[in-house]
Coordinates of C-alpha atoms and ligand atoms in Angstrom, one line a residue:
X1 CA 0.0 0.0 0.0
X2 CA 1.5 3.4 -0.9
X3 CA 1.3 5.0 2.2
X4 CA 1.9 9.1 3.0
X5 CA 3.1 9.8 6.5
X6 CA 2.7 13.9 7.2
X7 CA 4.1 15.3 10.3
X8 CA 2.2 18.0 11.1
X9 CA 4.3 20.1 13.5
X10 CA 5.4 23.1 13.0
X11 CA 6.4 24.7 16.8
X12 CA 9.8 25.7 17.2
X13 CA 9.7 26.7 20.3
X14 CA 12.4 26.2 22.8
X15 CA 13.8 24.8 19.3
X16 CA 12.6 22.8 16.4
X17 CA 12.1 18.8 17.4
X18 CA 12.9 16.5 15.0
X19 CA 9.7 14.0 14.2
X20 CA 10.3 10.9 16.1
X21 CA 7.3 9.4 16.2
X22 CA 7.0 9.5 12.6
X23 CA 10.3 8.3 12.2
X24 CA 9.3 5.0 13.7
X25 CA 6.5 4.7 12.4
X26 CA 8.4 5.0 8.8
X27 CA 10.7 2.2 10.6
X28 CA 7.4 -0.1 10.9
X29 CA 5.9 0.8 7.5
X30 CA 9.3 -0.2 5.8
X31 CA 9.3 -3.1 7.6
X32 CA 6.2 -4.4 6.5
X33 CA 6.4 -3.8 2.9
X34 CA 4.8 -0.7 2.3
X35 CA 5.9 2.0 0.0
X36 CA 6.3 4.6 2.3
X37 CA 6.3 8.9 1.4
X38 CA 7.3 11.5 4.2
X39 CA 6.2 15.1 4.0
X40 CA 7.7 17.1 7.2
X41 CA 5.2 20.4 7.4
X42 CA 8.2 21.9 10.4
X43 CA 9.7 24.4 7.5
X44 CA 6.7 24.6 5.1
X45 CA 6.6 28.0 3.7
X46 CA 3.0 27.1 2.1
X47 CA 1.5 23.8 3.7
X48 CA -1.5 24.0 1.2
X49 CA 0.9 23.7 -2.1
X50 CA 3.4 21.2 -0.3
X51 CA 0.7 18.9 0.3
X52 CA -1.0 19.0 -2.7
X53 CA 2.3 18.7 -4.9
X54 CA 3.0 15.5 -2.6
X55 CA -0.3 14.1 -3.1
X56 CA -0.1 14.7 -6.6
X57 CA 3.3 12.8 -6.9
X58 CA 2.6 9.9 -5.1
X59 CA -0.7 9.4 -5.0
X60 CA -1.5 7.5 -1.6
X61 CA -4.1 5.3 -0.6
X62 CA -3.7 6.3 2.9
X63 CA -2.5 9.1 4.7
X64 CA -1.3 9.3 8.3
X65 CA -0.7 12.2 10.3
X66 CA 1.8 12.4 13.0
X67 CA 0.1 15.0 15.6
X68 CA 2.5 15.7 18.4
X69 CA 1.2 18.9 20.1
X70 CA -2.0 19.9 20.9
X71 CA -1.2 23.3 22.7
X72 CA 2.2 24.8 24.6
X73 CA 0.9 23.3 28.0
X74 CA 1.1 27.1 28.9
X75 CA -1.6 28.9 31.4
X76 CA 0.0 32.2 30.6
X77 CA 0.8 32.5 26.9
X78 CA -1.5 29.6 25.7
X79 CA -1.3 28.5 22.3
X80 CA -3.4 25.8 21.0
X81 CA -2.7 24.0 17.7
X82 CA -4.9 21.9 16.9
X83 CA -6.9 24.5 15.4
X84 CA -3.8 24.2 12.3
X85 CA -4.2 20.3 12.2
X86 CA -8.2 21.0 11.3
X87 CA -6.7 23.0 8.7
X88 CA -4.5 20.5 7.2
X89 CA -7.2 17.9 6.9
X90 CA -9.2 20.1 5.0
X91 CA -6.7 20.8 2.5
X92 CA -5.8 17.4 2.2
X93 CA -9.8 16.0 1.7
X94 CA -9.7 18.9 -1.2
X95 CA -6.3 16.9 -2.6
X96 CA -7.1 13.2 -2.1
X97 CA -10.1 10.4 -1.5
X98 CA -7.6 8.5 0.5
X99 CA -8.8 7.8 4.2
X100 CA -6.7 9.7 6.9
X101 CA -5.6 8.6 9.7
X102 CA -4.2 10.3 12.9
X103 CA -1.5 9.1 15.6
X104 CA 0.8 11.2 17.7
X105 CA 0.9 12.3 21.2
X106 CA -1.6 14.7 20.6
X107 CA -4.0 11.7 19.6
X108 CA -3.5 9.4 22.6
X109 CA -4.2 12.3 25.4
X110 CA -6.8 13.4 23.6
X111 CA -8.1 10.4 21.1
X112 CA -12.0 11.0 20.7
X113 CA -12.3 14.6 21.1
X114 CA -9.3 15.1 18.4
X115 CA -10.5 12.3 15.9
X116 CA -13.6 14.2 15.9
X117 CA -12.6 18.0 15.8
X118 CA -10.2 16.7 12.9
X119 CA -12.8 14.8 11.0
X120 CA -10.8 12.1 10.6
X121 CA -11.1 8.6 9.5
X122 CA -9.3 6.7 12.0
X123 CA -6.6 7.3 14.8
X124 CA -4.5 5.6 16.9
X125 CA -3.5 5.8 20.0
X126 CA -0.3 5.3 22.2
X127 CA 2.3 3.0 19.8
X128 CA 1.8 2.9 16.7
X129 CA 4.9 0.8 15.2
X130 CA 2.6 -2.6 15.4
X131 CA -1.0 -0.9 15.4
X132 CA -0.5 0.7 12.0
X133 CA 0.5 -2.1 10.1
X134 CA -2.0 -4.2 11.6
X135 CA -4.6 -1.7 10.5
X136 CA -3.5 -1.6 7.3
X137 CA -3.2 -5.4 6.7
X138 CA -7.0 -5.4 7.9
X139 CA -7.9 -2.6 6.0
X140 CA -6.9 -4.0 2.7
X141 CA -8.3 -7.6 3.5
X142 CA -11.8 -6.1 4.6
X143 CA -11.2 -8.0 8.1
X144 CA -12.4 -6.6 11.1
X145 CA -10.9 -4.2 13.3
X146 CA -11.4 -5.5 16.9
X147 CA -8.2 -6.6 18.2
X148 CA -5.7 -3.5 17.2
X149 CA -4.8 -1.7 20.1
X150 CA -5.6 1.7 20.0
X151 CA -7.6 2.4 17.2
X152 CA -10.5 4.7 16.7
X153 CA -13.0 3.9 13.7
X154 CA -16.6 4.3 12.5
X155 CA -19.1 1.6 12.5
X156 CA -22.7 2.8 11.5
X157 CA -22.1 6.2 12.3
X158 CA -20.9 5.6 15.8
X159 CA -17.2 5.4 16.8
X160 CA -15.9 2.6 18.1
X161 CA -12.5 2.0 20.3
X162 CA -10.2 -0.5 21.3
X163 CA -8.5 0.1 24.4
X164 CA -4.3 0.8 23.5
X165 CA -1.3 -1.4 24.1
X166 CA 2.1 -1.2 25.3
X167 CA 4.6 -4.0 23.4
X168 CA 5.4 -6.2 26.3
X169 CA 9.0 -6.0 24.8
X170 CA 10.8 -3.2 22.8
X171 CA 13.5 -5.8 21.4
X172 CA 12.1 -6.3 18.3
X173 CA 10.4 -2.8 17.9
X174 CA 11.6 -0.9 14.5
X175 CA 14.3 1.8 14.8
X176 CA 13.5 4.9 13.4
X177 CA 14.0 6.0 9.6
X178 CA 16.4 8.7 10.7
X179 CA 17.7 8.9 6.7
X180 CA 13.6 10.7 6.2
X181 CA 14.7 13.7 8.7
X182 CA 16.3 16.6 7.3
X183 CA 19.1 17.3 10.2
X184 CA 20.3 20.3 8.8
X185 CA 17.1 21.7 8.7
X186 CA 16.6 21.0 12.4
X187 CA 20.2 21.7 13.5
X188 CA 20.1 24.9 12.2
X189 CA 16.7 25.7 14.6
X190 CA 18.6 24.5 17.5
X191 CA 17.8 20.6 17.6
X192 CA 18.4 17.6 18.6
X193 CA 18.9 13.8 17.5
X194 CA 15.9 12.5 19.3
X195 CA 16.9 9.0 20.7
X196 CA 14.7 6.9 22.8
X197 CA 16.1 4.5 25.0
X198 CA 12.8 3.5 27.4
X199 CA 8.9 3.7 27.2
X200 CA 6.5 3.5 30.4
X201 CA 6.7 6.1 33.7
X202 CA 5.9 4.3 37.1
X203 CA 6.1 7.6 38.5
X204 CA 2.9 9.2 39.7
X205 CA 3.0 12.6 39.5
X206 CA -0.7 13.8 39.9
X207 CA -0.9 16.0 36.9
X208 CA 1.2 14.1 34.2
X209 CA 0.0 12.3 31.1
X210 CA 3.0 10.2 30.5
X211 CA 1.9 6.8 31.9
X212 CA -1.5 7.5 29.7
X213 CA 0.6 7.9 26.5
X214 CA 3.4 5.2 27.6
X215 CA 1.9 3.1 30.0
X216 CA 3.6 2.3 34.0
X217 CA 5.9 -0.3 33.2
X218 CA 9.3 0.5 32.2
X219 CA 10.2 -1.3 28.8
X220 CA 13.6 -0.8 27.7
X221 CA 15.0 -1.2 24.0
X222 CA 18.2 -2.9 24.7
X223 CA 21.3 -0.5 25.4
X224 CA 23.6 -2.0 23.0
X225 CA 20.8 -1.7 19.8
X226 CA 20.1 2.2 21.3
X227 CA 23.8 2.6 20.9
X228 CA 24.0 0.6 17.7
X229 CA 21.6 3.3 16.1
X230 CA 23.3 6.1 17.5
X231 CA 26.7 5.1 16.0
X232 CA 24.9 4.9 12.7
X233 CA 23.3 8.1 13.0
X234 CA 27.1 9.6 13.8
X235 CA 28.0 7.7 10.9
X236 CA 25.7 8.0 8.4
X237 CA 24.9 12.1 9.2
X238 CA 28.1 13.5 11.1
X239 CA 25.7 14.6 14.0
X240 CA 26.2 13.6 17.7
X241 CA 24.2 15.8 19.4
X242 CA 21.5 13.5 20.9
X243 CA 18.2 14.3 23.1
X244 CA 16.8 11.1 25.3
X245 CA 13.1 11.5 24.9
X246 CA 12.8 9.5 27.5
X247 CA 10.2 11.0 30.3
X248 CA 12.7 10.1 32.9
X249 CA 16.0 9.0 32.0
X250 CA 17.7 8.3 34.7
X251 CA 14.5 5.7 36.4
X252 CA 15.2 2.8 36.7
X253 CA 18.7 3.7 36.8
X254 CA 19.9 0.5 35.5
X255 CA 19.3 1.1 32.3
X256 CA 20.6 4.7 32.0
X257 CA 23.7 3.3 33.6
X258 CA 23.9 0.3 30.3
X259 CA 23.3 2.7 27.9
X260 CA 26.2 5.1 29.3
X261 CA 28.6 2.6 29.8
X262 CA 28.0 1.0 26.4
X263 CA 28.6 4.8 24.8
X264 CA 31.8 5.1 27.0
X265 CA 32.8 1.4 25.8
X266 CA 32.8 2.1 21.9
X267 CA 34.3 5.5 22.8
X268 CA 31.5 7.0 20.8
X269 CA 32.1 11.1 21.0
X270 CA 28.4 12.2 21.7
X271 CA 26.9 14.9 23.6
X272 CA 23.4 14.4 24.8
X273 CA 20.8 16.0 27.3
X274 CA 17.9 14.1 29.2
X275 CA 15.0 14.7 31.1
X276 CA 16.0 13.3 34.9
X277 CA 14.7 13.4 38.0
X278 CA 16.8 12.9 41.7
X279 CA 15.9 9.3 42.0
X280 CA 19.2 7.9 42.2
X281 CA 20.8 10.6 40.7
X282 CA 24.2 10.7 42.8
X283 CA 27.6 11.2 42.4
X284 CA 28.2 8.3 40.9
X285 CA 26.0 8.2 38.2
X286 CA 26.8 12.1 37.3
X287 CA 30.1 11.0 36.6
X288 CA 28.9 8.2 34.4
X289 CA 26.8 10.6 32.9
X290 CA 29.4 12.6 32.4
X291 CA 32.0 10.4 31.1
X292 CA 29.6 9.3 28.5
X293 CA 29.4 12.7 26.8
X294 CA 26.4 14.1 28.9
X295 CA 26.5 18.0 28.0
X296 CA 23.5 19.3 30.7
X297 CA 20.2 17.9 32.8
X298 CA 16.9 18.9 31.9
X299 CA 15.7 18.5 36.4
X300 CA 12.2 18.0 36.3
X301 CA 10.9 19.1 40.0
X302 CA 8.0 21.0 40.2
X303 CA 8.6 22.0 43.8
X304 CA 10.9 22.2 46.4
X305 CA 9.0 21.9 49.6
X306 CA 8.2 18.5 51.4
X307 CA 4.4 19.2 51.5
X308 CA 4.3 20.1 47.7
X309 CA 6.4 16.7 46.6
X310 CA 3.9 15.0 48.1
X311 CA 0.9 16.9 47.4
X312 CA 2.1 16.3 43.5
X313 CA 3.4 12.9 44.3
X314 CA 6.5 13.1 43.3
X315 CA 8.2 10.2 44.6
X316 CA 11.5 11.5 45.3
X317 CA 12.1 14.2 48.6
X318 CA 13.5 17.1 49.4
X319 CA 16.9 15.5 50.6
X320 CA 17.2 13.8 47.4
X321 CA 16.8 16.9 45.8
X322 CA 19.6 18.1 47.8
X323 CA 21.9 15.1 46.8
X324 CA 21.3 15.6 42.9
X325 CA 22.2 19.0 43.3
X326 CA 25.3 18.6 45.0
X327 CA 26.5 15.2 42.6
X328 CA 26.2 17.4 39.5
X329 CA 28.0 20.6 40.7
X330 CA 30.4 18.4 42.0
X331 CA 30.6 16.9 38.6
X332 CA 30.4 20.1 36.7
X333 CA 27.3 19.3 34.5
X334 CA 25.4 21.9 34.1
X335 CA 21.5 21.6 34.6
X336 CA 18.5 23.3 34.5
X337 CA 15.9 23.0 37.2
X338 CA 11.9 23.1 36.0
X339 CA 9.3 24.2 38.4
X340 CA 5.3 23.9 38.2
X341 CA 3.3 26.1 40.5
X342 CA -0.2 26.3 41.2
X343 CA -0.7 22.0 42.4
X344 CA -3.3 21.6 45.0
X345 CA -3.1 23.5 48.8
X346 CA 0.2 25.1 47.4
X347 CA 0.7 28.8 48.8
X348 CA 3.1 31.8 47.6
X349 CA 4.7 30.5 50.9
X350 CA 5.1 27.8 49.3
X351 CA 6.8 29.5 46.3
X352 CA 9.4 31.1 48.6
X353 CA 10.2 28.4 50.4
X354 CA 10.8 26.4 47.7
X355 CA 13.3 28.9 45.9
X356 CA 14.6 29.3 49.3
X357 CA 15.6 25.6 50.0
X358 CA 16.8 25.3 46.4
X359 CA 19.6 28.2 47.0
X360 CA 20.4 26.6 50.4
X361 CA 21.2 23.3 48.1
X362 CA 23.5 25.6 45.5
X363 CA 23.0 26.7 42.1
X364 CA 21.3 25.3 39.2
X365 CA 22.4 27.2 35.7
X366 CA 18.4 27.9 35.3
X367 CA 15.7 28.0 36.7
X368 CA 12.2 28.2 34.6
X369 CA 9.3 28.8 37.0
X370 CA 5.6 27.9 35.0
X371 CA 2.4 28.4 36.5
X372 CA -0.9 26.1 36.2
X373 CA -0.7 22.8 35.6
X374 CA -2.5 21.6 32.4
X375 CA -5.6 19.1 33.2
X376 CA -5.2 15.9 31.4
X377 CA -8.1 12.9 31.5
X378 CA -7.2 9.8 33.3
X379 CA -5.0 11.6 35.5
X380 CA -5.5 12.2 39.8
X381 CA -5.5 16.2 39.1
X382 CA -8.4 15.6 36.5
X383 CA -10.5 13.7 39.5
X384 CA -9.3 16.6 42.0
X385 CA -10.1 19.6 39.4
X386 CA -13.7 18.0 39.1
X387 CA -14.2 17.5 43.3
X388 CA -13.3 21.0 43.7
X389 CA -15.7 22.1 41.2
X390 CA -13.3 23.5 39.0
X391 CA -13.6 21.1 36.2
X392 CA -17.1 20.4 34.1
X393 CA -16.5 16.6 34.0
X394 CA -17.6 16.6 30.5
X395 CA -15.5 19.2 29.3
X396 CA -13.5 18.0 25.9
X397 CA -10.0 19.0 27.4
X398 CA -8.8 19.5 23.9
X399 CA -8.6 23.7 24.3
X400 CA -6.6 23.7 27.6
X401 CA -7.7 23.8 31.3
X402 CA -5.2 24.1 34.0
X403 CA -5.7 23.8 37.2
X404 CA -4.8 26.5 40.2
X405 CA -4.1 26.1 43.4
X406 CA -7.6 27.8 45.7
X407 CA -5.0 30.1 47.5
X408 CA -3.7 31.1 44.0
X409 CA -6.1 32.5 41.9
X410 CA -6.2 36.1 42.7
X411 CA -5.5 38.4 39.6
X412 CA -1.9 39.2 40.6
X413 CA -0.7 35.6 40.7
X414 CA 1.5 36.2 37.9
X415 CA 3.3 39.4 38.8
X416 CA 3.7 37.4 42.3
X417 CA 5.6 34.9 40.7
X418 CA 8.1 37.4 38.6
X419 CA 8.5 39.1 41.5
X420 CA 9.8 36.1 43.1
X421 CA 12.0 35.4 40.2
X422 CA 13.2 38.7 40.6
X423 CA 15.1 37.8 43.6
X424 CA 17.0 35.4 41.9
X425 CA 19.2 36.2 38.8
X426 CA 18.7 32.4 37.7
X427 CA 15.5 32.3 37.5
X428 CA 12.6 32.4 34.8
X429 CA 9.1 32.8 34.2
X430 CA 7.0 32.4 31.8
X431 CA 6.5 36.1 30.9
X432 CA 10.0 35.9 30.2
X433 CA 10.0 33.7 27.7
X434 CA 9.2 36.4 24.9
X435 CA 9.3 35.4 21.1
X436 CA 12.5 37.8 20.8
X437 CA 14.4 35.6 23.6
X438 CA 13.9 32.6 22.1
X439 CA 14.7 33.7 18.8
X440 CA 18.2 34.9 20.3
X441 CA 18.6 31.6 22.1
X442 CA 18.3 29.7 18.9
X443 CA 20.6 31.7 17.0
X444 CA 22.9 31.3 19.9
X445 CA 22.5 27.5 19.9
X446 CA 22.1 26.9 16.0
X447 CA 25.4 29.6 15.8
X448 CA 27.7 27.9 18.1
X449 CA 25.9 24.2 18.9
X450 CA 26.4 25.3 22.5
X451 CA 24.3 22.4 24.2
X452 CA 22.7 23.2 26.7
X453 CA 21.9 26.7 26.2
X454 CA 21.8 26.4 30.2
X455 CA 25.3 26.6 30.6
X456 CA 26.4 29.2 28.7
X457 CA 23.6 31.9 29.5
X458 CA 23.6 31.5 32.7
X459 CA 21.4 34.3 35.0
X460 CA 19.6 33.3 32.3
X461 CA 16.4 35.1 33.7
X462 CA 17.8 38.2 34.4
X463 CA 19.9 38.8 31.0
X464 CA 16.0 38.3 29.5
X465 CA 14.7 40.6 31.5
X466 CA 17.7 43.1 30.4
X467 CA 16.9 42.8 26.9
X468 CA 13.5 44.3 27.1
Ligands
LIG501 C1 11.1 14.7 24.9 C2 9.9 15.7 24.9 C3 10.2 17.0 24.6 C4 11.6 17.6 24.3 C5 11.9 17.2 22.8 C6 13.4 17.0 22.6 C7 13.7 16.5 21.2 N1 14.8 16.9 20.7 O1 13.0 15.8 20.6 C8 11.4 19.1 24.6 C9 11.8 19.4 26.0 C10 12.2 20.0 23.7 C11 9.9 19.2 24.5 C12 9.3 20.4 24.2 C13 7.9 20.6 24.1 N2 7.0 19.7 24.4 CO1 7.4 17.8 24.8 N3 7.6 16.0 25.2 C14 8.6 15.2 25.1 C15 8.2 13.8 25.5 C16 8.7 13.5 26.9 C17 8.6 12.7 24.6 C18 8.3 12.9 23.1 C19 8.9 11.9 22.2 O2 9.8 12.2 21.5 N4 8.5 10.6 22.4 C20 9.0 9.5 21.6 C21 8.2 9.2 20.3 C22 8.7 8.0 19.6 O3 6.9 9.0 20.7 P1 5.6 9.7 19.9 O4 6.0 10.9 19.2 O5 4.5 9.7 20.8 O6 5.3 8.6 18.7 C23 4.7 7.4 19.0 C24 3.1 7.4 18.9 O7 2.6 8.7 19.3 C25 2.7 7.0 17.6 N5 2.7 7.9 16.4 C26 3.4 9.0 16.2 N6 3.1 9.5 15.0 C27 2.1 8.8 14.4 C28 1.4 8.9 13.2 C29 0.5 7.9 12.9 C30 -0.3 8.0 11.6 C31 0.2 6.9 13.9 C32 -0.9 5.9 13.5 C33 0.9 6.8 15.1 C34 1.8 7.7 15.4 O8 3.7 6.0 17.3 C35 5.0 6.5 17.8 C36 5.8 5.3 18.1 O9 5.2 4.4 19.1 C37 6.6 13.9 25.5 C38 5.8 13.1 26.5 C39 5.8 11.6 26.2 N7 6.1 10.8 27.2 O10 5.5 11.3 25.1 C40 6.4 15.4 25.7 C41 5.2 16.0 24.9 C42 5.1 15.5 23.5 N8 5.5 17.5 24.9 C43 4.5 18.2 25.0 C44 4.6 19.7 24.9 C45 3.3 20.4 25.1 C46 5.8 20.3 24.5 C47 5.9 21.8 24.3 C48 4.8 22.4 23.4 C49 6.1 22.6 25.5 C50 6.2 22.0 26.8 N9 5.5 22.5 27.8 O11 6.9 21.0 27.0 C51 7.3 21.9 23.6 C52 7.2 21.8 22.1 C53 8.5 21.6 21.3 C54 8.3 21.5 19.8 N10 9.1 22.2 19.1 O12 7.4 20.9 19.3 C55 3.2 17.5 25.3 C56 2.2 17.4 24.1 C57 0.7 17.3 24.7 C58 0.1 18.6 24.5 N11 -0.6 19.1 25.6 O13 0.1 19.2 23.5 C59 3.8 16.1 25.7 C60 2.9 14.9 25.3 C61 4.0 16.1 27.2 C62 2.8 16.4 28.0 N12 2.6 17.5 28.5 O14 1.9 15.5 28.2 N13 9.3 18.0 24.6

């Protein structure tokens, strides 16, 4: 089957993220015979006339479209772009007859409400390296659907859904078609070679969709086969700057600690940055991390108070925190810490007490402070929102709601919170994060490849707030 994959992203903010999730799905398409066609909308200058000159050339019989953002998560500064995707699929039911299908993170936190806005034909959601295929094998042979996991498709005018999957094993999963990404398209707006080494958070944070889009269970593709492919990539494109996708990179630490020591084994000259948190992030494994070409730490905390890590279930404490802190400035790598305000019971005590202990524990080469935590469904925060009356049960949850801590919502809450990060010269907020900042930060990456930007605009905050 000839088979158009689109990837319909086109944010480039804090930099331009190369399509992943399409780049597998490419991997699984290959794999299974189909003659596969990628169209990458990032640096589209008209999306109407690239897709119709695609569709013209290669004439699908099925289109898929990679989704990965529905809005910028943002309470202040909200964008929502899902509104763009609507657009797309009109264009392309004015190119083509052939059926579209969705898939992307976008889809699985949101699967009914965006097959629907989108007026699509079918979606899946969570993986899609297996599901796809499978879908398409039944869809030419006219079998039945029941028994894919994940997908989304009409039956008599109703929709009908089969509950998603996680592969039990990543072993034999499909590696990503990294030759379909334009590197020096992405390079040059600051990217990354995405690399995922892990699916599955058994974390529990009250607010987060990551178990919904990966499951709870920790699956691992083997360390040696994620190293295989990042030699290749070296190889094959003379890049080495890698990003683990991975929601937490460093849990189960195990794995992390395989995947290092393999790099560090084949001497493989990388640099790469990862999302961690301070579970078992000591000395020991900063140096690891180090040794194995790790240029910065993206620290996801949210808080830095006892009662907030608990309140957001963090699983990791306030000593812990301390620890991390201290095993990667004793290390030297630099890392930036992120902060969500606004979880349930939390004060602007709260607020200073946090950025208090965090000084007490040293210096982090940022800090971005966001407020309002985006609602997801299937999460504890959604059930909360709801009790508290702050939520319509029924609400679609595809145009963003965050929640906001009681105690918070007063009209100043977001001149509270720059006037906090005014007291520190590392610290950020979102009314910071202007369009003309992060156009300089780009440059500044894309110019030099500094990774991360952390280290080397440092007081980060308060050289943003000079420029204005
Ligand atoms: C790593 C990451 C980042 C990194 C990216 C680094 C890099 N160089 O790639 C950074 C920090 C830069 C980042 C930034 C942002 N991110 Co982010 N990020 C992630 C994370 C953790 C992993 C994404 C990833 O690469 N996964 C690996 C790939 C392989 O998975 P996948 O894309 O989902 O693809 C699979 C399926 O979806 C499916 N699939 C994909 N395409 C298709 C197509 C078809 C047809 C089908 C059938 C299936 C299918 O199959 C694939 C393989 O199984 C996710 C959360 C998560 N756990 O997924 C959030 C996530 C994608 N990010 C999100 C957001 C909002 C953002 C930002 C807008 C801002 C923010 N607040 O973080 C920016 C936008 C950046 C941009 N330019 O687009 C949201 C999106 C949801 C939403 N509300 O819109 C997520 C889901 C997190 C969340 N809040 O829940 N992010």
């Amino acid at each position: 089957m000839k088979v158009l994959i689109v990837s319909t992203n086109r944010e480039k903010t804090p930099f331009a993220v190369a399509p992943v999730g399409a780049a597998k799905i490419i991997g699984a398409l290959r794999q299974s015979g189909h003659e596969v066609d990628f169209l990458d909308l990032c640096f589209a200058r008209n999306i109407g006339r690239s897709l119709r000159q695609r569709i013209r050339r290669f004439c699908p019989d099925m289109i898929g479209l990679s989704i990965r953002n529905l809005d910028n998560c943002a309470y202040v500064h909200s964008h929502a772009y899902f509104q763009g995707d609507r657009e797309i699929v009109r264009m392309i039911r004015s190119a083509s007859r052939a059926p579209v299908i969705i898939g992307g993170s976008a889809v699985s936190v949101a699967p009914e409400e965006l097959t629907a806005y989108l007026k699509a034909d079918y979606a899946i959601a969570g993986e899609g390296e297996n599901s796809l295929p499978a879908f398409l094998s039944a869809y030419t042979e006219n079998s039945g659907f029941e028994g894919i996991p994940g997908l989304w498709w009409r039956e008599n005018g109703q929709w009908q859904a089969n509950p998603p999957s996680f592969s039990a094993s990543l072993d034999d999963l499909p590696r990503q078609a990294y030759d379909c990404i334009d590197f020096d398209r992405y390079f040059s707006a600051g990217g990354f070679v995405a690399m995922q080494t892990r699916r599955g958070c058994p974390f529990e944070c009250i607010y987060c969709s990551y178990s919904v889009l990966e499951g709870k269970r920790p699956r691992f593709f083997p360390a040696g086969a994620c190293v295989d492919e990042m030699e290749k990539i070296v190889r094959d494109t003379g890049r080495s700057d890698f990003f683990f996708v991975d929601g937490v990179f460093n849990f189960p630490s195990g794995h992390a600690t395989a995947v290092c020591e393999e790099i560090i084994r084949r001497r493989l000259k990388i640099r790469w940055l990862a999302y961690c948190n301070p579970s078992g992030l000591d000395r020991q494994m900063a140096a690891l991390f180090k040794a194995s070409g790790c240029a910065g730490i993206e620290l996801g905390l949210d808080a830095a108070t006892e009662k907030m890590l608990v309140h957001l279930k963090k699983g990791f404490t306030l000593s812990e925190i301390e620890r991390t802190y201290q095993a990667l400035s004793a290390e030297g790598l630099p890392f930036a810490v992120f902060l969500l305000f606004g979880g349930p019971g939390e004060t602007v005590a709260d607020w200073e007490q946090t950025q208090k202990n965090l000084q007490g524990f040293g210096k982090a080469n940022a800090v971005f402070a966001s407020l309002g935590l985006r609602i997801y469904t299937g999460t504890d925060l959604f059930d909360i929102a709801c009790a508290e009356g702050a939520l319509d049960p029924a609400d679609s949850l595809l145009a963003p709601r965050f929640y906001l801590s009681r105690h918070l919502q007063t009209e100043s809450v977001v001149h509270r919170l720059d006037m906090l990060a005014r007291q520190d010269p590392t610290w950020s907020t979102p009314t910071d994060w202007n369009r003309a900042t992060v156009k300089v930060i780009q440059w500044f990456l894309a110019k030099f490849r500094v990774i991360p930007c952390w280290k080397d605009i440092e007081n980060y905050g308060a050289r943003m707030r000079r420029q204005k």
